[in-house]
Structure formats: structure tokens, C-alpha cells
GROMACS .gro file of C-alpha atoms in nm:
model
   73
    1MET     CA    1   2.894   1.312   2.824
    2ARG     CA    2   2.944   0.960   2.702
    3PRO     CA    3   3.296   0.848   2.617
    4ARG     CA    4   3.202   0.782   2.254
    5ASP     CA    5   3.079   1.144   2.222
    6ALA     CA    6   3.394   1.297   2.378
    7HIS     CA    7   3.556   1.355   2.039
    8ARG     CA    8   3.255   1.542   1.899
    9PRO     CA    9   3.199   1.916   1.926
   10PRO     CA   10   2.916   2.005   2.169
   11GLY     CA   11   2.671   2.076   1.885
   12MET     CA   12   2.732   1.733   1.736
   13ILE     CA   13   2.649   1.518   2.037
   14VAL     CA   14   2.396   1.266   1.918
   15ASP     CA   15   2.067   1.225   2.096
   16ARG     CA   16   2.043   0.845   2.105
   17ALA     CA   17   1.685   0.843   2.232
   18GLY     CA   18   1.586   1.086   1.958
   19GLU     CA   19   1.753   0.869   1.698
   20ALA     CA   20   1.571   0.562   1.825
   21ALA     CA   21   1.237   0.746   1.830
   22GLY     CA   22   1.295   0.872   1.477
   23ALA     CA   23   1.385   0.523   1.355
   24THR     CA   24   1.074   0.383   1.522
   25ALA     CA   25   0.858   0.652   1.361
   26ARG     CA   26   1.011   0.582   1.020
   27THR     CA   27   0.958   0.209   1.066
   28ALA     CA   28   0.594   0.263   1.163
   29THR     CA   29   0.548   0.486   0.858
   30ASP     CA   30   0.706   0.223   0.634
   31VAL     CA   31   0.482  -0.047   0.780
   32ALA     CA   32   0.173   0.170   0.729
   33ALA     CA   33   0.277   0.242   0.370
   34ALA     CA   34   0.331  -0.129   0.303
   35GLN     CA   35  -0.006  -0.216   0.454
   36ASN     CA   36  -0.169   0.051   0.239
   37SER     CA   37   0.001  -0.090  -0.072
   38ILE     CA   38  -0.117  -0.440   0.013
   39LEU     CA   39  -0.471  -0.315   0.068
   40ASN     CA   40  -0.467  -0.132  -0.267
   41LEU     CA   41  -0.339  -0.446  -0.436
   42LYS     CA   42  -0.616  -0.656  -0.279
   43ILE     CA   43  -0.877  -0.404  -0.396
   44SER     CA   44  -0.732  -0.412  -0.748
   45ILE     CA   45  -0.742  -0.792  -0.750
   46ASP     CA   46  -1.102  -0.793  -0.624
   47LEU     CA   47  -1.207  -0.546  -0.894
   48ALA     CA   48  -1.030  -0.750  -1.162
   49ASN     CA   49  -1.203  -1.065  -1.039
   50GLN     CA   50  -1.541  -0.891  -1.045
   51ARG     CA   51  -1.484  -0.776  -1.402
   52ALA     CA   52  -1.372  -1.122  -1.509
   53THR     CA   53  -1.676  -1.277  -1.343
   54ALA     CA   54  -1.907  -1.025  -1.511
   55TYR     CA   55  -1.776  -1.122  -1.854
   56THR     CA   56  -1.785  -1.496  -1.796
   57SER     CA   57  -2.106  -1.534  -1.595
   58PRO     CA   58  -2.389  -1.734  -1.750
   59GLY     CA   59  -2.689  -1.547  -1.884
   60PRO     CA   60  -2.742  -1.294  -2.158
   61ALA     CA   61  -2.427  -1.118  -2.269
   62ILE     CA   62  -2.425  -0.744  -2.223
   63CYS     CA   63  -2.235  -0.533  -2.471
   64ARG     CA   64  -2.053  -0.288  -2.244
   65ARG     CA   65  -1.990  -0.040  -2.522
   66HIS     CA   66  -2.345  -0.014  -2.653
   67ASP     CA   67  -2.549  -0.112  -2.345
   68VAL     CA   68  -2.752  -0.372  -2.533
   69VAL     CA   69  -2.833  -0.728  -2.435
   70MET     CA   70  -2.727  -0.978  -2.697
   71THR     CA   71  -2.926  -1.299  -2.707
   72ALA     CA   72  -2.840  -1.621  -2.884
   73GLY     CA   73  -3.040  -1.711  -3.192
   0.00000   0.00000   0.00000
């Protein structure tokens, strides 16, 4: 028994390796969640850019609501 655990009841002795493993697992989960959020954000930005490009590209304008091509003149 470690000196710092001497004051604790036997059921309360802390498993330091288990704590470290749990913290590492939580950190890995947090990192994975952050990476997933970043990926979702990049996808959203790409989709927004595609939509913006579709509306501003040269050529005949397409009415998205009525599926008709509008020509000048």
C-alpha cells in the first residue's frame, strides 16, 4: 500500500494505472470527437462553396424552384 493511500479504507484505494488508462481513453475519445467535428465543418464549408459556385457560375441561370432554364433576352 502506498503511503498516500494509507488513510483510505481498503475499498477506496485508487488504481493509478486504471485512472491513467481511463484519462487516456477519454482524451482519445475527445480527440476523435474534435476531429469528427472538424471534418463535418469542412464538409459543410465545401457544400456551401459548391452551392455558391452553382449560383454564380457563368452560363444559363437555372431556376431551382421550377427547374427551368432562364435565358437572357
